[in-house]
Short mmCIF file of C-alpha atoms and ligand atoms in Angstrom, two decimals:
data_model
loop_
_atom_site.label_atom_id
_atom_site.label_comp_id
_atom_site.label_asym_id
_atom_site.label_seq_id
_atom_site.Cartn_x
_atom_site.Cartn_y
_atom_site.Cartn_z
CA UNK Q 1 105.97 128.98 107.93
CA UNK Q 2 108.96 126.79 108.03
CA UNK Q 3 108.15 123.23 108.96
CA UNK Q 4 111.69 122.06 109.01
CA UNK Q 5 112.51 119.37 111.61
CA UNK Q 6 109.11 119.00 112.78
CA UNK Q 7 109.00 115.07 113.81
CA UNK Q 8 107.07 112.89 116.01
CA UNK Q 9 107.04 109.09 116.80
CA UNK Q 10 104.08 107.09 117.50
CA UNK Q 11 105.14 104.02 119.30
CA UNK Q 12 103.94 100.58 119.00
CA UNK Q 13 101.24 99.21 121.08
CA UNK Q 14 102.09 95.45 120.59
CA UNK Q 15 102.32 92.39 122.84
CA UNK Q 16 105.83 91.41 123.85
CA UNK Q 17 107.90 91.48 120.59
CA UNK Q 18 110.37 88.72 122.09
CA UNK Q 19 107.39 86.16 122.75
CA UNK Q 20 106.00 87.01 119.44
CA UNK Q 21 109.52 86.22 118.00
CA UNK Q 22 109.74 83.00 120.05
CA UNK Q 23 106.43 81.90 118.74
CA UNK Q 24 107.10 82.41 115.12
CA UNK Q 25 110.63 80.68 115.45
CA UNK Q 26 109.06 77.69 117.04
CA UNK Q 27 106.22 77.49 114.33
CA UNK Q 28 108.90 77.99 111.54
CA UNK Q 29 111.46 75.32 112.84
CA UNK Q 30 108.92 72.76 113.87
CA UNK Q 31 106.95 72.80 110.55
CA UNK Q 32 106.86 69.19 108.78
CA UNK Q 33 109.14 69.54 105.54
CA UNK Q 34 111.22 72.47 105.02
CA UNK Q 35 111.98 74.46 108.16
CA UNK Q 36 111.39 78.04 107.69
CA UNK Q 37 112.12 81.48 109.51
CA UNK Q 38 110.02 84.78 108.60
CA UNK Q 39 112.15 87.07 106.70
CA UNK Q 40 111.05 90.12 108.61
CA UNK Q 41 113.20 88.87 111.50
CA UNK Q 42 116.35 89.53 109.23
CA UNK Q 43 115.98 93.16 110.21
CA UNK Q 44 117.09 93.85 113.76
CA UNK Q 45 119.80 96.45 114.11
CA UNK Q 46 122.68 94.22 113.06
CA UNK Q 47 120.59 93.07 110.19
CA UNK Q 48 119.57 96.49 109.26
CA UNK Q 49 122.88 97.83 109.00
CA UNK Q 50 124.24 94.82 106.91
CA UNK Q 51 121.40 95.38 104.59
CA UNK Q 52 122.50 99.03 104.00
CA UNK Q 53 125.96 97.54 103.10
CA UNK Q 54 124.31 95.03 100.72
CA UNK Q 55 122.50 97.89 98.97
CA UNK Q 56 125.88 99.61 98.04
CA UNK Q 57 127.54 96.21 97.01
CA UNK Q 58 128.59 96.38 93.13
CA UNK Q 59 126.70 92.81 92.71
CA UNK Q 60 123.39 94.27 94.17
CA UNK Q 61 122.14 96.92 91.61
CA UNK Q 62 118.48 96.86 93.05
CA UNK Q 63 118.72 99.83 95.54
CA UNK Q 64 120.86 102.15 93.06
CA UNK Q 65 118.26 101.29 90.41
CA UNK Q 66 115.41 102.25 92.63
CA UNK Q 67 117.08 105.32 93.76
CA UNK Q 68 118.02 106.37 90.00
CA UNK Q 69 114.41 106.19 88.97
CA UNK Q 70 113.28 107.97 91.75
CA UNK Q 71 115.82 110.68 91.25
CA UNK Q 72 115.46 111.00 87.55
CA UNK Q 73 111.74 110.90 87.45
CA UNK Q 74 110.61 112.62 90.77
CA UNK Q 75 109.15 115.61 89.04
CA UNK Q 76 107.06 113.35 86.59
CA UNK Q 77 105.78 111.13 89.50
CA UNK Q 78 104.86 114.06 91.72
CA UNK Q 79 103.02 115.50 88.52
CA UNK Q 80 100.77 112.40 88.65
CA UNK Q 81 99.86 113.19 92.16
CA UNK Q 82 97.96 116.52 92.39
CA UNK Q 83 97.89 117.81 95.98
CA UNK Q 84 97.02 118.41 98.88
CA UNK Q 85 98.67 114.94 99.33
CA UNK Q 86 100.07 113.04 102.53
CA UNK Q 87 102.66 110.43 101.94
CA UNK Q 88 102.84 107.23 103.74
CA UNK Q 89 105.96 105.13 103.27
CA UNK Q 90 105.82 101.35 104.23
CA UNK Q 91 109.21 100.12 105.34
CA UNK Q 92 111.14 103.80 105.04
CA UNK Q 93 114.41 102.06 106.02
CA UNK Q 94 117.06 105.06 106.21
CA UNK Q 95 114.50 107.05 103.86
CA UNK Q 96 117.47 108.21 101.67
CA UNK Q 97 116.01 107.05 98.55
CA UNK Q 98 112.65 108.91 99.43
CA UNK Q 99 114.15 112.36 99.32
CA UNK Q 100 113.71 113.00 95.75
CA UNK Q 101 110.10 112.27 95.50
CA UNK Q 102 109.32 114.29 98.73
CA UNK Q 103 111.33 117.31 97.74
CA UNK Q 104 109.51 116.99 94.33
CA UNK Q 105 106.05 117.01 96.08
CA UNK Q 106 107.11 119.67 98.61
CA UNK Q 107 107.91 122.14 95.63
CA UNK Q 108 104.08 123.18 95.65
CA UNK Q 109 102.62 122.38 98.80
CA UNK Q 110 103.27 121.38 102.53
CA UNK Q 111 103.08 117.76 102.98
CA UNK Q 112 102.96 115.40 105.85
CA UNK Q 113 105.20 112.46 105.65
CA UNK Q 114 104.36 109.09 107.57
CA UNK Q 115 107.32 106.59 107.61
CA UNK Q 116 105.68 103.27 108.83
CA UNK Q 117 108.31 100.77 110.15
CA UNK Q 118 108.76 98.08 112.65
CA UNK Q 119 112.31 99.11 113.47
CA UNK Q 120 112.65 102.27 115.82
CA UNK Q 121 116.43 102.57 114.66
CA UNK Q 122 115.22 102.76 111.02
CA UNK Q 123 112.60 105.42 111.91
CA UNK Q 124 115.29 107.55 113.78
CA UNK Q 125 117.67 107.13 110.73
CA UNK Q 126 114.86 108.53 108.52
CA UNK Q 127 114.19 111.37 110.54
CA UNK Q 128 117.93 112.39 110.57
CA UNK Q 129 118.09 111.80 106.80
CA UNK Q 130 114.99 113.63 105.99
CA UNK Q 131 114.44 116.10 108.67
CA UNK Q 132 115.88 119.02 106.85
CA UNK Q 133 113.39 119.04 104.06
CA UNK Q 134 111.30 122.35 104.14
CA UNK Q 135 107.65 122.32 104.27
CA UNK Q 136 107.40 118.92 105.45
CA UNK Q 137 106.42 117.36 108.77
CA UNK Q 138 107.41 113.73 109.70
CA UNK Q 139 105.45 111.50 111.92
CA UNK Q 140 106.86 108.29 112.27
CA UNK Q 141 104.69 105.13 112.95
CA UNK Q 142 106.34 102.00 114.79
CA UNK Q 143 103.98 99.63 113.24
CA UNK Q 144 103.46 96.69 110.93
CA UNK Q 145 102.65 97.96 107.68
CA UNK Q 146 98.84 97.66 107.29
CA UNK Q 147 98.22 98.78 110.87
CA UNK Q 148 100.32 101.89 110.45
CA UNK Q 149 98.48 102.75 107.00
CA UNK Q 150 95.09 102.33 108.75
CA UNK Q 151 96.34 104.90 111.31
CA UNK Q 152 97.65 107.23 108.79
CA UNK Q 153 94.22 107.15 106.44
CA UNK Q 154 92.26 107.94 109.60
CA UNK Q 155 94.28 110.97 110.24
CA UNK Q 156 94.06 112.45 106.74
CA UNK Q 157 92.19 115.82 106.29
CA UNK Q 158 89.31 116.50 104.35
CA UNK Q 159 90.17 116.69 100.60
CA UNK Q 160 93.63 115.25 101.03
CA UNK Q 161 94.46 112.28 99.08
CA UNK Q 162 97.16 109.63 100.01
CA UNK Q 163 100.61 108.60 98.23
CA UNK Q 164 101.72 105.33 99.51
CA UNK Q 165 105.33 104.42 98.78
CA UNK Q 166 106.32 100.86 98.78
CA UNK Q 167 109.71 100.81 97.31
CA UNK Q 168 112.94 98.77 96.98
CA UNK Q 169 110.81 95.61 95.70
CA UNK Q 170 109.83 94.79 99.21
CA UNK Q 171 106.84 93.44 97.76
CA UNK Q 172 109.02 90.66 96.22
CA UNK Q 173 109.66 89.18 99.63
CA UNK Q 174 105.82 88.01 99.56
CA UNK Q 175 105.12 85.13 97.49
CA UNK Q 176 102.88 86.09 94.48
CA UNK Q 177 99.53 85.16 96.13
CA UNK Q 178 100.49 86.79 99.52
CA UNK Q 179 101.52 90.01 97.56
CA UNK Q 180 98.01 90.21 95.89
CA UNK Q 181 96.34 89.48 99.00
CA UNK Q 182 98.49 92.36 100.58
CA UNK Q 183 97.84 94.86 97.97
CA UNK Q 184 94.09 94.10 98.02
CA UNK Q 185 93.98 94.68 101.89
CA UNK Q 186 95.92 98.08 101.26
CA UNK Q 187 93.47 98.83 98.46
CA UNK Q 188 90.65 98.66 100.98
CA UNK Q 189 92.09 101.27 103.05
CA UNK Q 190 92.56 103.72 100.32
CA UNK Q 191 90.19 105.83 98.53
CA UNK Q 192 89.57 107.10 94.90
CA UNK Q 193 92.12 109.54 94.20
CA UNK Q 194 94.84 107.80 96.20
CA UNK Q 195 98.01 106.13 94.69
CA UNK Q 196 100.59 103.49 95.31
CA UNK Q 197 104.20 104.00 93.92
CA UNK Q 198 105.33 100.24 93.91
CA UNK Q 199 108.88 99.40 93.38
CA UNK Q 200 109.53 95.77 91.58
CA UNK Q 201 112.73 94.24 90.75
CA UNK Q 202 112.58 92.56 87.20
CA UNK Q 203 113.75 89.39 85.90
CA UNK Q 204 117.47 89.01 84.79
CA UNK Q 205 119.88 86.48 83.90
CA UNK Q 206 120.27 83.79 86.71
CA UNK Q 207 124.13 84.03 87.33
CA UNK Q 208 123.39 87.89 87.91
CA UNK Q 209 120.82 87.29 90.27
CA UNK Q 210 122.80 84.75 92.28
CA UNK Q 211 125.60 86.91 92.61
CA UNK Q 212 123.47 89.59 93.99
CA UNK Q 213 122.20 87.35 96.69
CA UNK Q 214 125.73 85.61 97.30
CA UNK Q 215 128.35 88.25 97.06
CA UNK Q 216 131.98 87.62 97.38
CA UNK Q 217 132.67 89.69 100.46
CA UNK Q 218 130.11 87.42 102.37
CA UNK Q 219 127.92 90.35 103.24
CA UNK Q 220 124.82 88.58 102.34
CA UNK Q 221 125.86 85.46 104.03
CA UNK Q 222 126.55 87.65 107.25
CA UNK Q 223 123.06 89.31 106.79
CA UNK Q 224 121.60 85.67 106.58
CA UNK Q 225 123.61 84.09 109.48
CA UNK Q 226 122.74 87.02 111.76
CA UNK Q 227 119.23 85.60 111.93
CA UNK Q 228 120.70 82.55 113.82
CA UNK Q 229 122.85 85.03 115.95
CA UNK Q 230 119.76 86.94 116.63
CA UNK Q 231 118.10 83.77 117.87
CA UNK Q 232 121.01 83.05 120.06
CA UNK Q 233 120.94 86.86 121.45
CA UNK Q 234 117.21 87.12 122.08
CA UNK Q 235 115.90 83.35 122.86
CA UNK Q 236 119.30 82.18 124.43
CA UNK Q 237 119.98 79.60 121.81
CA UNK Q 238 123.07 77.83 121.13
CA UNK Q 239 123.31 77.80 117.29
CA UNK Q 240 126.95 77.65 116.40
CA UNK Q 241 127.08 79.91 113.21
CA UNK Q 242 130.28 78.07 111.81
CA UNK Q 243 128.16 74.94 111.53
CA UNK Q 244 125.79 76.55 108.99
CA UNK Q 245 126.50 78.10 105.76
CA UNK Q 246 124.41 80.70 103.32
CA UNK Q 247 123.07 79.50 100.36
CA UNK Q 248 121.37 81.37 97.42
CA UNK Q 249 119.45 79.45 94.82
CA UNK Q 250 116.82 80.19 91.98
CA UNK Q 251 113.36 78.74 92.11
CA UNK Q 252 112.54 78.77 88.35
CA UNK Q 253 108.80 77.85 89.14
CA UNK Q 254 108.43 80.55 91.75
CA UNK Q 255 110.80 82.89 89.77
CA UNK Q 256 112.46 83.81 93.01
CA UNK Q 257 115.68 83.90 94.65
CA UNK Q 258 115.64 81.97 97.90
CA UNK Q 259 118.19 82.30 100.82
CA UNK Q 260 118.59 79.28 103.01
CA UNK Q 261 120.82 78.31 106.09
CA UNK Q 262 122.24 74.95 105.24
CA UNK Q 263 123.46 72.87 108.20
CA UNK Q 264 126.92 71.54 107.61
CA UNK Q 265 126.58 68.68 109.66
CA UNK Q 266 124.18 66.58 111.74
CA UNK Q 267 123.60 68.52 114.90
CA UNK Q 268 121.21 69.36 117.55
CA UNK Q 269 120.44 72.84 118.84
CA UNK Q 270 118.44 74.14 122.04
CA UNK Q 271 116.25 77.59 121.93
CA UNK Q 272 115.36 77.69 125.66
CA UNK Q 273 112.90 80.56 125.33
CA UNK Q 274 110.94 78.94 122.58
CA UNK Q 275 110.85 75.86 124.56
CA UNK Q 276 112.66 73.92 121.71
CA UNK Q 277 115.34 71.39 121.17
CA UNK Q 278 115.84 70.68 117.41
CA UNK Q 279 118.04 68.11 115.27
CA UNK Q 280 119.22 69.16 111.78
CA UNK Q 281 120.47 66.68 109.21
CA UNK Q 282 123.87 67.38 107.37
CA UNK Q 283 122.76 69.45 104.22
CA UNK Q 284 119.04 70.36 105.73
CA UNK Q 285 118.30 73.87 105.33
CA UNK Q 286 116.22 76.57 106.76
CA UNK Q 287 114.48 78.70 104.20
CA UNK Q 288 114.78 82.32 105.38
CA UNK Q 289 113.82 84.70 102.24
CA UNK Q 290 112.40 84.77 98.76
CA UNK Q 291 112.91 87.56 96.26
CA UNK Q 292 110.51 87.33 93.60
CA UNK Q 293 111.39 88.87 90.31
CA UNK Q 294 108.67 90.27 87.82
CA UNK Q 295 108.30 90.71 84.03
CA UNK Q 296 107.71 94.15 82.93
CA UNK Q 297 103.96 93.61 82.10
CA UNK Q 298 103.15 91.60 85.41
CA UNK Q 299 102.76 94.75 87.63
CA UNK Q 300 99.72 95.84 85.30
CA UNK Q 301 98.07 92.51 86.03
CA UNK Q 302 99.00 92.78 89.62
CA UNK Q 303 97.29 96.05 89.82
CA UNK Q 304 94.14 94.84 88.13
CA UNK Q 305 93.85 91.76 90.68
CA UNK Q 306 94.25 93.97 93.67
CA UNK Q 307 91.37 96.63 92.35
CA UNK Q 308 94.00 99.41 91.16
CA UNK Q 309 94.81 100.51 88.03
CA UNK Q 310 98.68 100.83 86.78
CA UNK Q 311 98.71 104.38 85.35
CA UNK Q 312 102.57 104.74 84.72
CA UNK Q 313 105.55 102.76 84.70
CA UNK Q 314 109.22 103.65 84.69
CA UNK Q 315 112.09 101.24 83.96
CA UNK Q 316 115.61 101.42 85.00
CA UNK Q 317 117.93 100.17 81.87
CA UNK Q 318 121.03 99.72 83.75
CA UNK Q 319 119.55 97.24 86.20
CA UNK Q 320 116.23 96.24 85.23
CA UNK Q 321 113.74 97.42 87.91
CA UNK Q 322 110.38 99.16 87.56
CA UNK Q 323 108.61 101.93 89.70
CA UNK Q 324 104.87 101.38 89.04
CA UNK Q 325 102.11 104.15 89.80
CA UNK Q 326 98.97 102.30 90.83
CA UNK Q 327 95.86 104.41 91.18
CA UNK Q 328 92.51 103.94 92.66
CA UNK Q 329 89.94 105.03 90.41
C1 AVI X 1 114.45 94.17 101.20
N1 AVI X 1 114.55 93.14 99.89
C2 AVI X 1 113.73 93.69 99.02
C3 AVI X 1 116.01 92.60 99.66
C4 AVI X 1 115.61 91.94 98.52
O1 AVI X 1 116.37 91.82 97.57
O2 AVI X 1 114.76 90.83 98.48
C5 AVI X 1 116.24 91.89 100.73
C6 AVI X 1 117.68 91.07 100.40
N2 AVI X 1 118.03 90.06 100.68
C7 AVI X 1 119.21 89.70 100.33
N3 AVI X 1 119.73 90.75 99.82
C8 AVI X 1 118.85 91.68 99.97
#
């Protein structure tokens, strides 16, 4: 039987996303001390398209390293995951880098692939990118990661194990305690025999990291500033984008690259749909994202802390990056 092209989409059953956005913007911008916006809001349609461009910039080697590892080691990775298996991917994006591992798994079995994404546009791209793989059905879940994973786990058939893909070092956008907390919650949804393939970007020289997050074409700056543009579009705010600038800085304690938006002048901004009028001092920043970088051995400890065992690791030599295979024993 040819399962090519089988695709379904399960829509989100959430509260009004604009209200949720307004509440999060209000909470982040009225904090005492450092103003903050959640990095998940970087990814509307414009932000997701800009991220696709970032991923092909010469200075940003992360996505290419991830893809190289998955392409080179797909068969070996698949060999660690005996069938029958269902695959859940958290934050599939366009699905491009996942093709290799899915094809390797499909060689000896029919598989169900469940991309879990909050962006319906990304889910549609993923279906276009991967819909041609033989012997694979795709059911997209428009959900937050763990909500989607719970639903996927509930749908699995008897005897079927689950392989979770969390690629691209998205885990690095959580701070270290939150990352372990998130993986612990994931572990509780899984069963012995299940596994997690986790991508982690590794430490590298600070100038190289800063160039990756502040590229000369200004794509990362546009990606960051789009968050203010999004607040203007969706919450009727009046941020003047020219009055803010993108800043990337390395935080040595957290071992992360932080992105901020710095106010170029003293100014005030109104955000009507969040019921907010705010003032910014010159040089004050809004912290929008942190990307944590890991040592080679750290994933082994993270696995233990979260209740997994790190069974294998593959490292890219060109751009230090690791794929780590965590198993539930
Ligand atoms: C999605 N995430 C892993 C990217 C990163 O490197 O932290 C997002 C990104 N931010 C700026 N450039 C890329």
